[in-house]
């Protein structure tokens, strides 16, 4: 079974980053986790940053996330919150990670999860850039293919122009994953400049008639 990763609200807010993380989870590289509190915080932050967003579509997105990952929504963690020793505002995140048996928390607020708070719980904390670089290191070709498919799929639902791979990577870099983007760009550049294998020589299937006809020529008397 893939290891479990709790996704904090701040990595679910950027569209491109959220899509990349969920696509990699969909490919069974890891099991994603979140809580209702995390989804509420994600919704609130998206509306604050992009007040023109259609709230109906936003709510539908969260419904689709829960439907696609039926065991991602962690419940029953509320009683654990008071016992957490990390930053007060993110104690619900650590409590959900404990209740969901998460191996990793992916967040941009790593300072809110000090080692003395998460170490005894055997939970590792990673920034999204570090986490995605790890996924690339484990399986570079499949991860690059996921990025290509993500690029091809952008904008279909909204009827907007697609983002090409370079534009998608720019979005991911701005979303906090510059080293991961460097890995993907380097992989794509190496593939473009990789020399092609030489073609095998075409087999000679037809020989001249005089070579094929090895019967002795008849003498003048036909004997």
PDB file of C-alpha atoms in Angstrom:
ATOM      1  CA  UNK A   1       0.000   0.000   0.000  1.00  0.00           C
ATOM      2  CA  UNK A   2       1.375   3.492  -0.880  1.00  0.00           C
ATOM      3  CA  UNK A   3       2.533   5.654   1.996  1.00  0.00           C
ATOM      4  CA  UNK A   4       0.069   8.243   3.306  1.00  0.00           C
ATOM      5  CA  UNK A   5       0.524  11.993   2.899  1.00  0.00           C
ATOM      6  CA  UNK A   6      -1.541  14.727   4.536  1.00  0.00           C
ATOM      7  CA  UNK A   7      -1.863  17.726   2.212  1.00  0.00           C
ATOM      8  CA  UNK A   8      -2.085  21.029   4.074  1.00  0.00           C
ATOM      9  CA  UNK A   9      -4.406  23.779   2.827  1.00  0.00           C
ATOM     10  CA  UNK A  10      -1.592  25.948   1.490  1.00  0.00           C
ATOM     11  CA  UNK A  11      -0.560  23.289  -1.053  1.00  0.00           C
ATOM     12  CA  UNK A  12      -4.161  22.765  -2.175  1.00  0.00           C
ATOM     13  CA  UNK A  13      -4.773  26.453  -2.967  1.00  0.00           C
ATOM     14  CA  UNK A  14      -2.633  26.897  -6.144  1.00  0.00           C
ATOM     15  CA  UNK A  15      -4.501  25.280  -9.058  1.00  0.00           C
ATOM     16  CA  UNK A  16      -1.502  23.812 -10.863  1.00  0.00           C
ATOM     17  CA  UNK A  17       0.161  22.494  -7.704  1.00  0.00           C
ATOM     18  CA  UNK A  18      -3.070  20.925  -6.430  1.00  0.00           C
ATOM     19  CA  UNK A  19      -3.660  19.255  -9.788  1.00  0.00           C
ATOM     20  CA  UNK A  20      -0.119  17.872  -9.939  1.00  0.00           C
ATOM     21  CA  UNK A  21      -0.264  16.492  -6.402  1.00  0.00           C
ATOM     22  CA  UNK A  22      -3.629  14.823  -7.007  1.00  0.00           C
ATOM     23  CA  UNK A  23      -2.620  13.370 -10.367  1.00  0.00           C
ATOM     24  CA  UNK A  24       0.445  11.786  -8.793  1.00  0.00           C
ATOM     25  CA  UNK A  25      -1.762  10.385  -6.031  1.00  0.00           C
ATOM     26  CA  UNK A  26      -4.200   9.086  -8.648  1.00  0.00           C
ATOM     27  CA  UNK A  27      -1.286   7.187 -10.185  1.00  0.00           C
ATOM     28  CA  UNK A  28      -0.867   5.388  -6.811  1.00  0.00           C
ATOM     29  CA  UNK A  29       2.437   6.978  -5.862  1.00  0.00           C
ATOM     30  CA  UNK A  30       0.969   7.856  -2.466  1.00  0.00           C
ATOM     31  CA  UNK A  31      -2.322   7.980  -0.579  1.00  0.00           C
ATOM     32  CA  UNK A  32      -3.561  11.570  -0.081  1.00  0.00           C
ATOM     33  CA  UNK A  33      -5.204  12.736   3.127  1.00  0.00           C
ATOM     34  CA  UNK A  34      -6.986  15.903   4.231  1.00  0.00           C
ATOM     35  CA  UNK A  35      -9.626  16.924   6.765  1.00  0.00           C
ATOM     36  CA  UNK A  36     -12.796  18.978   6.571  1.00  0.00           C
ATOM     37  CA  UNK A  37     -10.989  21.771   8.428  1.00  0.00           C
ATOM     38  CA  UNK A  38      -8.259  21.725   5.774  1.00  0.00           C
ATOM     39  CA  UNK A  39     -10.824  21.902   2.958  1.00  0.00           C
ATOM     40  CA  UNK A  40     -12.638  24.777   4.683  1.00  0.00           C
ATOM     41  CA  UNK A  41      -9.347  26.659   5.034  1.00  0.00           C
ATOM     42  CA  UNK A  42      -8.500  25.926   1.394  1.00  0.00           C
ATOM     43  CA  UNK A  43     -11.876  27.268   0.253  1.00  0.00           C
ATOM     44  CA  UNK A  44     -11.568  30.380   2.396  1.00  0.00           C
ATOM     45  CA  UNK A  45      -8.073  31.147   1.097  1.00  0.00           C
ATOM     46  CA  UNK A  46      -9.015  30.641  -2.561  1.00  0.00           C
ATOM     47  CA  UNK A  47     -11.965  33.026  -2.178  1.00  0.00           C
ATOM     48  CA  UNK A  48      -9.743  35.584  -0.469  1.00  0.00           C
ATOM     49  CA  UNK A  49      -7.120  35.419  -3.202  1.00  0.00           C
ATOM     50  CA  UNK A  50      -9.561  35.059  -6.104  1.00  0.00           C
ATOM     51  CA  UNK A  51     -12.872  36.619  -5.012  1.00  0.00           C
ATOM     52  CA  UNK A  52     -14.405  36.188  -8.474  1.00  0.00           C
ATOM     53  CA  UNK A  53     -14.275  32.384  -8.308  1.00  0.00           C
ATOM     54  CA  UNK A  54     -17.613  30.626  -8.802  1.00  0.00           C
ATOM     55  CA  UNK A  55     -18.339  29.159  -5.372  1.00  0.00           C
ATOM     56  CA  UNK A  56     -20.555  26.453  -6.884  1.00  0.00           C
ATOM     57  CA  UNK A  57     -17.683  25.179  -9.010  1.00  0.00           C
ATOM     58  CA  UNK A  58     -15.356  25.426  -6.029  1.00  0.00           C
ATOM     59  CA  UNK A  59     -17.647  23.307  -3.867  1.00  0.00           C
ATOM     60  CA  UNK A  60     -18.029  20.820  -6.719  1.00  0.00           C
ATOM     61  CA  UNK A  61     -14.240  20.526  -6.894  1.00  0.00           C
ATOM     62  CA  UNK A  62     -14.057  19.504  -3.238  1.00  0.00           C
ATOM     63  CA  UNK A  63     -16.872  16.998  -3.764  1.00  0.00           C
ATOM     64  CA  UNK A  64     -14.965  15.509  -6.704  1.00  0.00           C
ATOM     65  CA  UNK A  65     -11.785  15.271  -4.608  1.00  0.00           C
ATOM     66  CA  UNK A  66     -13.593  13.342  -1.878  1.00  0.00           C
ATOM     67  CA  UNK A  67     -15.308  11.120  -4.442  1.00  0.00           C
ATOM     68  CA  UNK A  68     -12.074  10.360  -6.310  1.00  0.00           C
ATOM     69  CA  UNK A  69     -10.176   9.535  -3.098  1.00  0.00           C
ATOM     70  CA  UNK A  70     -12.795   7.888  -0.944  1.00  0.00           C
ATOM     71  CA  UNK A  71     -10.477   7.270   2.016  1.00  0.00           C
ATOM     72  CA  UNK A  72      -8.754  10.684   1.960  1.00  0.00           C
ATOM     73  CA  UNK A  73     -11.088  12.565   4.313  1.00  0.00           C
ATOM     74  CA  UNK A  74      -9.820  12.113   7.867  1.00  0.00           C
ATOM     75  CA  UNK A  75     -12.413  12.248  10.653  1.00  0.00           C
ATOM     76  CA  UNK A  76     -12.366  11.762  14.409  1.00  0.00           C
ATOM     77  CA  UNK A  77      -9.232  13.815  15.035  1.00  0.00           C
ATOM     78  CA  UNK A  78     -10.806  16.640  17.039  1.00  0.00           C
ATOM     79  CA  UNK A  79     -10.102  15.049  20.411  1.00  0.00           C
ATOM     80  CA  UNK A  80      -6.395  14.900  19.548  1.00  0.00           C
ATOM     81  CA  UNK A  81      -5.963  18.596  18.801  1.00  0.00           C
ATOM     82  CA  UNK A  82      -5.394  19.667  22.424  1.00  0.00           C
ATOM     83  CA  UNK A  83      -2.554  17.180  22.798  1.00  0.00           C
ATOM     84  CA  UNK A  84      -0.534  18.508  19.848  1.00  0.00           C
ATOM     85  CA  UNK A  85       2.485  20.681  20.664  1.00  0.00           C
ATOM     86  CA  UNK A  86       3.107  22.413  17.332  1.00  0.00           C
ATOM     87  CA  UNK A  87       1.900  25.879  16.290  1.00  0.00           C
ATOM     88  CA  UNK A  88      -1.554  26.537  17.705  1.00  0.00           C
ATOM     89  CA  UNK A  89      -3.129  27.398  14.361  1.00  0.00           C
ATOM     90  CA  UNK A  90      -1.957  24.165  12.756  1.00  0.00           C
ATOM     91  CA  UNK A  91      -2.591  21.729  15.578  1.00  0.00           C
ATOM     92  CA  UNK A  92      -5.694  20.493  13.765  1.00  0.00           C
ATOM     93  CA  UNK A  93      -3.453  19.582  10.807  1.00  0.00           C
ATOM     94  CA  UNK A  94      -1.083  17.520  12.930  1.00  0.00           C
ATOM     95  CA  UNK A  95      -4.021  15.908  14.749  1.00  0.00           C
ATOM     96  CA  UNK A  96      -5.542  14.900  11.400  1.00  0.00           C
ATOM     97  CA  UNK A  97      -2.178  13.477  10.330  1.00  0.00           C
ATOM     98  CA  UNK A  98      -2.062  11.348  13.477  1.00  0.00           C
ATOM     99  CA  UNK A  99      -5.662  10.158  13.092  1.00  0.00           C
ATOM    100  CA  UNK A 100      -5.108   9.366   9.421  1.00  0.00           C
ATOM    101  CA  UNK A 101      -1.820   7.549  10.124  1.00  0.00           C
ATOM    102  CA  UNK A 102       0.046   9.870   7.783  1.00  0.00           C
ATOM    103  CA  UNK A 103       3.713   9.255   7.102  1.00  0.00           C
ATOM    104  CA  UNK A 104       4.298  12.763   5.750  1.00  0.00           C
ATOM    105  CA  UNK A 105       2.754  16.212   5.977  1.00  0.00           C
ATOM    106  CA  UNK A 106       3.248  18.327   2.851  1.00  0.00           C
ATOM    107  CA  UNK A 107       3.053  22.012   3.705  1.00  0.00           C
ATOM    108  CA  UNK A 108       4.679  25.362   3.036  1.00  0.00           C
ATOM    109  CA  UNK A 109       4.490  26.153   6.758  1.00  0.00           C
ATOM    110  CA  UNK A 110       7.200  23.757   7.893  1.00  0.00           C
ATOM    111  CA  UNK A 111       8.099  26.058  10.788  1.00  0.00           C
ATOM    112  CA  UNK A 112       4.658  25.329  12.261  1.00  0.00           C
ATOM    113  CA  UNK A 113       5.646  21.666  12.615  1.00  0.00           C
ATOM    114  CA  UNK A 114       8.934  21.591  14.568  1.00  0.00           C
ATOM    115  CA  UNK A 115      10.805  18.348  14.945  1.00  0.00           C
ATOM    116  CA  UNK A 116      10.143  18.096  18.663  1.00  0.00           C
ATOM    117  CA  UNK A 117       6.405  18.073  17.879  1.00  0.00           C
ATOM    118  CA  UNK A 118       6.359  15.672  14.925  1.00  0.00           C
ATOM    119  CA  UNK A 119       9.383  13.464  15.627  1.00  0.00           C
ATOM    120  CA  UNK A 120       7.813  11.486  18.504  1.00  0.00           C
ATOM    121  CA  UNK A 121       4.809  10.882  16.244  1.00  0.00           C
ATOM    122  CA  UNK A 122       7.015   9.466  13.456  1.00  0.00           C
ATOM    123  CA  UNK A 123       5.711  11.980  10.934  1.00  0.00           C
ATOM    124  CA  UNK A 124       7.975  13.730   8.443  1.00  0.00           C
ATOM    125  CA  UNK A 125       7.269  17.256   7.225  1.00  0.00           C
ATOM    126  CA  UNK A 126       8.150  18.296   3.659  1.00  0.00           C
ATOM    127  CA  UNK A 127       7.701  21.331   1.492  1.00  0.00           C
ATOM    128  CA  UNK A 128       5.885  20.564  -1.775  1.00  0.00           C
ATOM    129  CA  UNK A 129       9.083  21.125  -3.763  1.00  0.00           C
ATOM    130  CA  UNK A 130      10.958  18.545  -1.705  1.00  0.00           C
ATOM    131  CA  UNK A 131       8.071  16.094  -1.908  1.00  0.00           C
ATOM    132  CA  UNK A 132       7.678  16.372  -5.694  1.00  0.00           C
ATOM    133  CA  UNK A 133      11.441  16.075  -6.214  1.00  0.00           C
ATOM    134  CA  UNK A 134      11.301  12.833  -4.252  1.00  0.00           C
ATOM    135  CA  UNK A 135       8.531  11.522  -6.497  1.00  0.00           C
ATOM    136  CA  UNK A 136      10.575  12.454  -9.566  1.00  0.00           C
ATOM    137  CA  UNK A 137      13.685  10.759  -8.190  1.00  0.00           C
ATOM    138  CA  UNK A 138      11.705   7.564  -7.585  1.00  0.00           C
ATOM    139  CA  UNK A 139      10.086   7.442 -11.038  1.00  0.00           C
ATOM    140  CA  UNK A 140      11.222  10.193 -13.419  1.00  0.00           C
ATOM    141  CA  UNK A 141       9.604   8.937 -16.619  1.00  0.00           C
ATOM    142  CA  UNK A 142       6.093   8.385 -15.179  1.00  0.00           C
ATOM    143  CA  UNK A 143       6.207  11.741 -13.383  1.00  0.00           C
ATOM    144  CA  UNK A 144       7.168  13.552 -16.601  1.00  0.00           C
ATOM    145  CA  UNK A 145       4.320  11.791 -18.403  1.00  0.00           C
ATOM    146  CA  UNK A 146       1.912  12.964 -15.688  1.00  0.00           C
ATOM    147  CA  UNK A 147       3.044  16.551 -16.258  1.00  0.00           C
ATOM    148  CA  UNK A 148       2.544  16.165 -20.020  1.00  0.00           C
ATOM    149  CA  UNK A 149      -0.981  14.815 -19.529  1.00  0.00           C
ATOM    150  CA  UNK A 150      -1.750  17.597 -17.068  1.00  0.00           C
ATOM    151  CA  UNK A 151      -0.697  20.140 -19.674  1.00  0.00           C
ATOM    152  CA  UNK A 152      -2.859  18.475 -22.319  1.00  0.00           C
ATOM    153  CA  UNK A 153      -5.880  18.504 -19.990  1.00  0.00           C
ATOM    154  CA  UNK A 154      -5.675  22.128 -18.835  1.00  0.00           C
ATOM    155  CA  UNK A 155      -8.597  24.312 -19.724  1.00  0.00           C
ATOM    156  CA  UNK A 156     -10.840  21.604 -21.144  1.00  0.00           C
ATOM    157  CA  UNK A 157     -13.607  21.989 -18.580  1.00  0.00           C
ATOM    158  CA  UNK A 158     -13.615  25.782 -18.713  1.00  0.00           C
ATOM    159  CA  UNK A 159     -13.168  26.001 -22.472  1.00  0.00           C
ATOM    160  CA  UNK A 160     -10.015  28.062 -22.094  1.00  0.00           C
ATOM    161  CA  UNK A 161      -6.821  27.673 -24.121  1.00  0.00           C
ATOM    162  CA  UNK A 162      -4.556  24.896 -22.958  1.00  0.00           C
ATOM    163  CA  UNK A 163      -1.335  25.607 -21.115  1.00  0.00           C
ATOM    164  CA  UNK A 164       1.646  24.113 -22.877  1.00  0.00           C
ATOM    165  CA  UNK A 165       4.179  22.268 -20.766  1.00  0.00           C
ATOM    166  CA  UNK A 166       6.456  25.301 -20.374  1.00  0.00           C
ATOM    167  CA  UNK A 167       3.558  27.484 -19.228  1.00  0.00           C
ATOM    168  CA  UNK A 168       2.399  24.809 -16.790  1.00  0.00           C
ATOM    169  CA  UNK A 169       5.903  24.508 -15.388  1.00  0.00           C
ATOM    170  CA  UNK A 170       6.027  28.285 -14.937  1.00  0.00           C
ATOM    171  CA  UNK A 171       2.817  28.032 -12.872  1.00  0.00           C
ATOM    172  CA  UNK A 172       4.300  25.245 -10.762  1.00  0.00           C
ATOM    173  CA  UNK A 173       7.483  27.195 -10.187  1.00  0.00           C
ATOM    174  CA  UNK A 174       5.522  30.230  -9.022  1.00  0.00           C
ATOM    175  CA  UNK A 175       3.528  27.881  -6.800  1.00  0.00           C
ATOM    176  CA  UNK A 176       6.646  26.969  -4.846  1.00  0.00           C
ATOM    177  CA  UNK A 177       8.277  24.046  -6.659  1.00  0.00           C
ATOM    178  CA  UNK A 178      11.268  25.538  -8.545  1.00  0.00           C
ATOM    179  CA  UNK A 179      13.641  22.570  -8.080  1.00  0.00           C
ATOM    180  CA  UNK A 180      10.991  20.112  -9.248  1.00  0.00           C
ATOM    181  CA  UNK A 181      10.437  22.250 -12.339  1.00  0.00           C
ATOM    182  CA  UNK A 182      14.184  22.256 -13.021  1.00  0.00           C
ATOM    183  CA  UNK A 183      14.158  18.453 -12.937  1.00  0.00           C
ATOM    184  CA  UNK A 184      11.273  18.264 -15.407  1.00  0.00           C
ATOM    185  CA  UNK A 185      12.814  20.830 -17.759  1.00  0.00           C
ATOM    186  CA  UNK A 186      16.151  19.029 -17.650  1.00  0.00           C
ATOM    187  CA  UNK A 187      14.499  15.691 -18.398  1.00  0.00           C
ATOM    188  CA  UNK A 188      12.607  17.142 -21.370  1.00  0.00           C
ATOM    189  CA  UNK A 189      15.719  18.877 -22.713  1.00  0.00           C
ATOM    190  CA  UNK A 190      17.756  15.680 -22.479  1.00  0.00           C
ATOM    191  CA  UNK A 191      15.024  13.766 -24.323  1.00  0.00           C
ATOM    192  CA  UNK A 192      15.018  16.335 -27.143  1.00  0.00           C
ATOM    193  CA  UNK A 193      18.784  16.089 -27.604  1.00  0.00           C
ATOM    194  CA  UNK A 194      19.123  12.349 -27.132  1.00  0.00           C
ATOM    195  CA  UNK A 195      20.638  10.879 -30.321  1.00  0.00           C
ATOM    196  CA  UNK A 196      18.440   8.491 -32.204  1.00  0.00           C
ATOM    197  CA  UNK A 197      19.536   4.899 -32.590  1.00  0.00           C
ATOM    198  CA  UNK A 198      20.882   4.197 -36.091  1.00  0.00           C
ATOM    199  CA  UNK A 199      18.511   2.426 -38.394  1.00  0.00           C
ATOM    200  CA  UNK A 200      19.262  -1.197 -39.130  1.00  0.00           C
ATOM    201  CA  UNK A 201      20.230  -1.855 -42.748  1.00  0.00           C
ATOM    202  CA  UNK A 202      17.350  -2.959 -44.934  1.00  0.00           C
ATOM    203  CA  UNK A 203      17.672  -6.701 -45.682  1.00  0.00           C
ATOM    204  CA  UNK A 204      18.416  -7.485 -49.306  1.00  0.00           C
ATOM    205  CA  UNK A 205      15.460  -9.642 -50.230  1.00  0.00           C
ATOM    206  CA  UNK A 206      15.792  -9.562 -54.037  1.00  0.00           C
ATOM    207  CA  UNK A 207      18.781 -10.914 -55.877  1.00  0.00           C
ATOM    208  CA  UNK A 208      19.554 -10.700 -59.580  1.00  0.00           C
ATOM    209  CA  UNK A 209      18.032 -13.326 -61.831  1.00  0.00           C
ATOM    210  CA  UNK A 210      21.348 -14.653 -62.945  1.00  0.00           C
ATOM    211  CA  UNK A 211      22.276 -15.369 -59.330  1.00  0.00           C
ATOM    212  CA  UNK A 212      18.987 -17.116 -58.601  1.00  0.00           C
ATOM    213  CA  UNK A 213      19.076 -19.232 -61.780  1.00  0.00           C
ATOM    214  CA  UNK A 214      21.865 -21.672 -61.087  1.00  0.00           C
ATOM    215  CA  UNK A 215      20.758 -24.401 -63.581  1.00  0.00           C
ATOM    216  CA  UNK A 216      23.321 -25.134 -66.342  1.00  0.00           C
ATOM    217  CA  UNK A 217      22.636 -23.498 -69.649  1.00  0.00           C
ATOM    218  CA  UNK A 218      21.495 -25.985 -72.371  1.00  0.00           C
ATOM    219  CA  UNK A 219      23.946 -26.740 -75.187  1.00  0.00           C
ATOM    220  CA  UNK A 220      23.164 -25.847 -78.747  1.00  0.00           C
ATOM    221  CA  UNK A 221      21.517 -29.211 -79.376  1.00  0.00           C
ATOM    222  CA  UNK A 222      19.196 -28.673 -76.401  1.00  0.00           C
ATOM    223  CA  UNK A 223      20.994 -31.446 -74.443  1.00  0.00           C
TER     224      UNK A 223
END
